[in-house]
CSV table of C-alpha atoms in Angstrom, one decimal:
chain,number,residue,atom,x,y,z
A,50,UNK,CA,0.0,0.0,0.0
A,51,UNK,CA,2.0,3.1,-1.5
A,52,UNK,CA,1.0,6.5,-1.4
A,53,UNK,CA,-0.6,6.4,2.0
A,54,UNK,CA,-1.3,10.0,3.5
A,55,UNK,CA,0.0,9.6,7.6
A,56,UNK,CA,0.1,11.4,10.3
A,57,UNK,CA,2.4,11.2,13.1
A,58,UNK,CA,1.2,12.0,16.2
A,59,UNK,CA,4.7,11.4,18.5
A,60,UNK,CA,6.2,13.7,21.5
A,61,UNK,CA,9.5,12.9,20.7
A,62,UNK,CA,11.1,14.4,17.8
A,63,UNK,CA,13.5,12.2,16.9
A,64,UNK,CA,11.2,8.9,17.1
A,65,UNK,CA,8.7,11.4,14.7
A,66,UNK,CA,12.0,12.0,12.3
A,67,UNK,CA,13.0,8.6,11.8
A,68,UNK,CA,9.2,6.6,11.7
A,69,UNK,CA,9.0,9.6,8.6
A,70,UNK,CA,12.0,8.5,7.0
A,71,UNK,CA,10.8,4.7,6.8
A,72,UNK,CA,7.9,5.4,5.6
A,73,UNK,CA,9.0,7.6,2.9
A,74,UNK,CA,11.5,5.2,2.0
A,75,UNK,CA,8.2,2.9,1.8
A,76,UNK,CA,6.7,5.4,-0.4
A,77,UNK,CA,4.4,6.7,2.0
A,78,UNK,CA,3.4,10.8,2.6
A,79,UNK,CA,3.1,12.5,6.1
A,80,UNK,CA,1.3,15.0,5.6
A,81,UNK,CA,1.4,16.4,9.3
A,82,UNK,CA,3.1,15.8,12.4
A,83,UNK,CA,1.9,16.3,15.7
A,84,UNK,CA,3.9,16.1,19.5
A,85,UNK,CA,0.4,15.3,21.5
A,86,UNK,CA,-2.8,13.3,21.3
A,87,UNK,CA,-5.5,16.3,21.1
A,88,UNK,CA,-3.0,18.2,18.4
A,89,UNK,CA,-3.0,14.6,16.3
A,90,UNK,CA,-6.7,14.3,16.5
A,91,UNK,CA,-7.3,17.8,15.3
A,92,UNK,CA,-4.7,17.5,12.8
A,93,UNK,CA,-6.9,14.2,11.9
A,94,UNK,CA,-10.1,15.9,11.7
A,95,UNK,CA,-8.8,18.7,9.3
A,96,UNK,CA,-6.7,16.5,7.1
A,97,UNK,CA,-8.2,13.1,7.2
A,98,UNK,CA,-5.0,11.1,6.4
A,99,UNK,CA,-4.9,7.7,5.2
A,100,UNK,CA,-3.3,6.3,8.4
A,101,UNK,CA,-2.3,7.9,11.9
A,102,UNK,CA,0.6,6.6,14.2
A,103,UNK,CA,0.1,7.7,17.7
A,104,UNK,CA,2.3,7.4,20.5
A,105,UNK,CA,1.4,5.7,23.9
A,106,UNK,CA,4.3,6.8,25.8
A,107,UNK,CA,5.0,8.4,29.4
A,108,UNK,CA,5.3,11.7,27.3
A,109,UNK,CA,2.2,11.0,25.7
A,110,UNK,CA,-0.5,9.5,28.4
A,111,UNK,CA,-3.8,10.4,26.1
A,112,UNK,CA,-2.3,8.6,23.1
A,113,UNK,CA,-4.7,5.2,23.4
A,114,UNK,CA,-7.7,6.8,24.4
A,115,UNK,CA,-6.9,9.0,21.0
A,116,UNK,CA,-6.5,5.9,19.3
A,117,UNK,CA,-9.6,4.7,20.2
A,118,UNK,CA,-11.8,7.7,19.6
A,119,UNK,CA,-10.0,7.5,16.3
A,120,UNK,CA,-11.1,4.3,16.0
A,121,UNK,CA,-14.5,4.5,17.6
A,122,UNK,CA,-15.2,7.1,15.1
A,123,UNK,CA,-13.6,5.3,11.8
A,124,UNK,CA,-11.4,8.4,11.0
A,125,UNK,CA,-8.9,6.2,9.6
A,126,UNK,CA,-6.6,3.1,10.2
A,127,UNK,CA,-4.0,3.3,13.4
A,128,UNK,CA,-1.4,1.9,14.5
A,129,UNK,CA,0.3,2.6,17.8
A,130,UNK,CA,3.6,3.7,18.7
A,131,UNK,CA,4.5,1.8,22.1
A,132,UNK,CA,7.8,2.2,24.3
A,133,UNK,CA,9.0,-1.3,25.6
A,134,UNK,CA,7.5,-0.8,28.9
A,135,UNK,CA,4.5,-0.2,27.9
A,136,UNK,CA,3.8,-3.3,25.8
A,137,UNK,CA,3.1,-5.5,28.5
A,138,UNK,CA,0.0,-3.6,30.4
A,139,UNK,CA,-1.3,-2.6,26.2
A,140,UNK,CA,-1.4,-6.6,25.1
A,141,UNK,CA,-3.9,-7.7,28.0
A,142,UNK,CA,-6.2,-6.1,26.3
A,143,UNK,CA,-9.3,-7.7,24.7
A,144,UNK,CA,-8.8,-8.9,21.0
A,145,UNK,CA,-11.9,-6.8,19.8
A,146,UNK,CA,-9.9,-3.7,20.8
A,147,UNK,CA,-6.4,-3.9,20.4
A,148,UNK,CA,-5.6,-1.5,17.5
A,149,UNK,CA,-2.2,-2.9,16.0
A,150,UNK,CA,1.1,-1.6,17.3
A,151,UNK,CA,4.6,-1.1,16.7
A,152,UNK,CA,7.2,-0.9,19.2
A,153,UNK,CA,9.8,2.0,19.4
A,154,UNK,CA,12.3,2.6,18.1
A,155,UNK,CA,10.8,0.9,14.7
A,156,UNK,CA,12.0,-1.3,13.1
A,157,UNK,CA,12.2,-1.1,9.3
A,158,UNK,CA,11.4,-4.8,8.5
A,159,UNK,CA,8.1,-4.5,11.1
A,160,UNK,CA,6.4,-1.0,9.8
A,161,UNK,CA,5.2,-2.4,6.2
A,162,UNK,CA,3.7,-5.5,7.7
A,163,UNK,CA,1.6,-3.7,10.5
A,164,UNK,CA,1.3,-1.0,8.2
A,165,UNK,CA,-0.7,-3.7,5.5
A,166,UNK,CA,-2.1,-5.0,8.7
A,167,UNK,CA,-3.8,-2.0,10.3
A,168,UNK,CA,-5.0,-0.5,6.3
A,169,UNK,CA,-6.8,-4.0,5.7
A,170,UNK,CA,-7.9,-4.7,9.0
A,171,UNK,CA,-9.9,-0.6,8.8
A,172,UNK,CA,-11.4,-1.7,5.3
A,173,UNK,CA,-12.6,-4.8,6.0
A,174,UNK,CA,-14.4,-3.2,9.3
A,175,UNK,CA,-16.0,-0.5,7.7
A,176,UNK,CA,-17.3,-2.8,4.6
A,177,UNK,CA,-18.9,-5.1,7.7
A,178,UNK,CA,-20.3,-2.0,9.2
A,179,UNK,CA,-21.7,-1.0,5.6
A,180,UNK,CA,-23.2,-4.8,5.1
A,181,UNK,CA,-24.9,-4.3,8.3
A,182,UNK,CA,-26.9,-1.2,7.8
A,183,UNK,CA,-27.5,-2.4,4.6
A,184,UNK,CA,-29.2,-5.3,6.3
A,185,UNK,CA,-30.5,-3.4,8.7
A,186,UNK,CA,-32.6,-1.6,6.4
A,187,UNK,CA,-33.5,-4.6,4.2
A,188,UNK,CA,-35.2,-5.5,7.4
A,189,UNK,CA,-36.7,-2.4,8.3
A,190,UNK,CA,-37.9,-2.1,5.0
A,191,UNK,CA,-39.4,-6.0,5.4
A,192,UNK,CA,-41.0,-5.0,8.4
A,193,UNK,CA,-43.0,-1.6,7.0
A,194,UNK,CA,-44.0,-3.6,3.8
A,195,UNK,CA,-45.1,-6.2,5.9
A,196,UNK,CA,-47.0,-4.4,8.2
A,197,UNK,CA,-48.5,-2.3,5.5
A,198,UNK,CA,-49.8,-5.4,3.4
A,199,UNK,CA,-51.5,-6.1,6.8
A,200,UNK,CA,-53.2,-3.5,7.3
A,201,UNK,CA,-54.3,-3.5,3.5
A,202,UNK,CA,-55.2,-7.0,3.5
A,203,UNK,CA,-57.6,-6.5,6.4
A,204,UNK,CA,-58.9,-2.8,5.7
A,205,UNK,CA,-59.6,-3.7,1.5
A,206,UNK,CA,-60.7,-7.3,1.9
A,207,UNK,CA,-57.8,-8.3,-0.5
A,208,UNK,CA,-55.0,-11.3,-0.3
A,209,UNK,CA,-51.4,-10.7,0.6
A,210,UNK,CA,-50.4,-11.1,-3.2
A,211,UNK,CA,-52.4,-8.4,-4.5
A,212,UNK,CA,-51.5,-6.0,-1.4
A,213,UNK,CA,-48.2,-6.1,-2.3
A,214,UNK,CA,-49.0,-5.6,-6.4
A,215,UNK,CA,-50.6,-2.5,-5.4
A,216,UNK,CA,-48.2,-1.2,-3.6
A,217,UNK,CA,-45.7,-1.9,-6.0
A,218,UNK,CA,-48.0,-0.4,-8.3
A,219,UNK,CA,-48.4,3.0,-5.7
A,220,UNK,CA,-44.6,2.5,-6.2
A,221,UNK,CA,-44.1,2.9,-9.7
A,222,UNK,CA,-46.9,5.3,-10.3
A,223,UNK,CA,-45.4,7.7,-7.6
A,224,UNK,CA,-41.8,7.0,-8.3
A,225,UNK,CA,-41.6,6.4,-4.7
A,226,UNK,CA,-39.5,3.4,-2.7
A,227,UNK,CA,-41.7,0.3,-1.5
A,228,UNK,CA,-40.7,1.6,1.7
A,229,UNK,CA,-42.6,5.3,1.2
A,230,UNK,CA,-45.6,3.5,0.0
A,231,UNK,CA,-45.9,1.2,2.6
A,232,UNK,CA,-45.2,4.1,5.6
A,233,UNK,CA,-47.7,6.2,3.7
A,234,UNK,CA,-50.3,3.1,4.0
A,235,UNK,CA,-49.6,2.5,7.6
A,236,UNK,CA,-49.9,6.7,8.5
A,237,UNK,CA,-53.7,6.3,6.4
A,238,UNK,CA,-55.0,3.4,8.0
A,239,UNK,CA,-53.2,2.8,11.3
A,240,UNK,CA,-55.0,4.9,13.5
């Protein structure tokens, strides 16, 4: 994955100076650098990079609750920056929340791997996330329709077949969704 837009949200400078020379040897652009959490989310918000590192150091205490808001909020993929120390009380963490992580200082033959990691791992949650409102509102929409040939079937005298025809009818007539129909039929006769 070449061409990724990153920012670097790290206290010290001379981690933040040598994580940007890997990754623009790896053909990656920082486009902003930032020395605390708040400063890296704001710099996240205005930008909105490809991929954030953020540092969870001593220097740096708000850096995983940034991470997670980041997260929380799909901004973008992000992989943490962790001192050795700190690696140890970070990995108890549940599986469902560990946001992949990098130890300092990194190494060159670990950055593309998490880096392909933490990009595929963001994609493939926000596709899930897109599936399930989709489904979501497949069902909702099942539901209205449903409730609507109801309410059709027993106000008209008419069998579910020819409930739904007319409303699919109502549909094309009206250039309106299935779904309008139907919550236009339940406003008229569910009372």
């Amino acid at each position: 994955m070449h061409g990724l837009r990153v920012i670097i949200g790290e206290p010290d400078e001379l981690q933040r100076s040598e994580l940007k020379k890997l990754l623009h040897a790896l053909g990656q652009v920082v486009i902003g650098e930032a020395d605390d959490g708040l400063g890296t989310l704001k710099m996240i918000r205005r930008l909105t990079p490809d991929l954030v590192f953020i540092s969870l150091s001593s220097a740096m205490k708000d850096g995983e609750h940034v991470a997670h808001i980041i997260e929380d909020e799909r901004l973008c993929p992000v992989i943490l920056l962790l001192e050795r120390g700190i690696r140890d009380g970070y990995g108890s963490r549940t599986a469902d929340t560990l946001i992949p992580y990098l130890i300092k200082p990194v190494q060159e033959t670990a950055l593309q791997p998490v880096i392909d990691l933490a990009v595929s791992r963001y994609r493939e949650v926000v596709k899930l996330e897109k599936e399930i409102k989709k489904l979501k509102n497949t069902l909702e929409t099942r539901k209205v329709v449903e409730k609507a040939k109801g309410l059709l079937m027993r106000n008209l005298g008419i069998n579910e077949e020819e409930a739904f025809r007319r409303m699919q009818k109502q549909s094309m007539n009206k250039r309106m969704s299935v779904k309008a129909v139907a919550e236009a039929i339940i406003v008229t006769y569910d009372v």
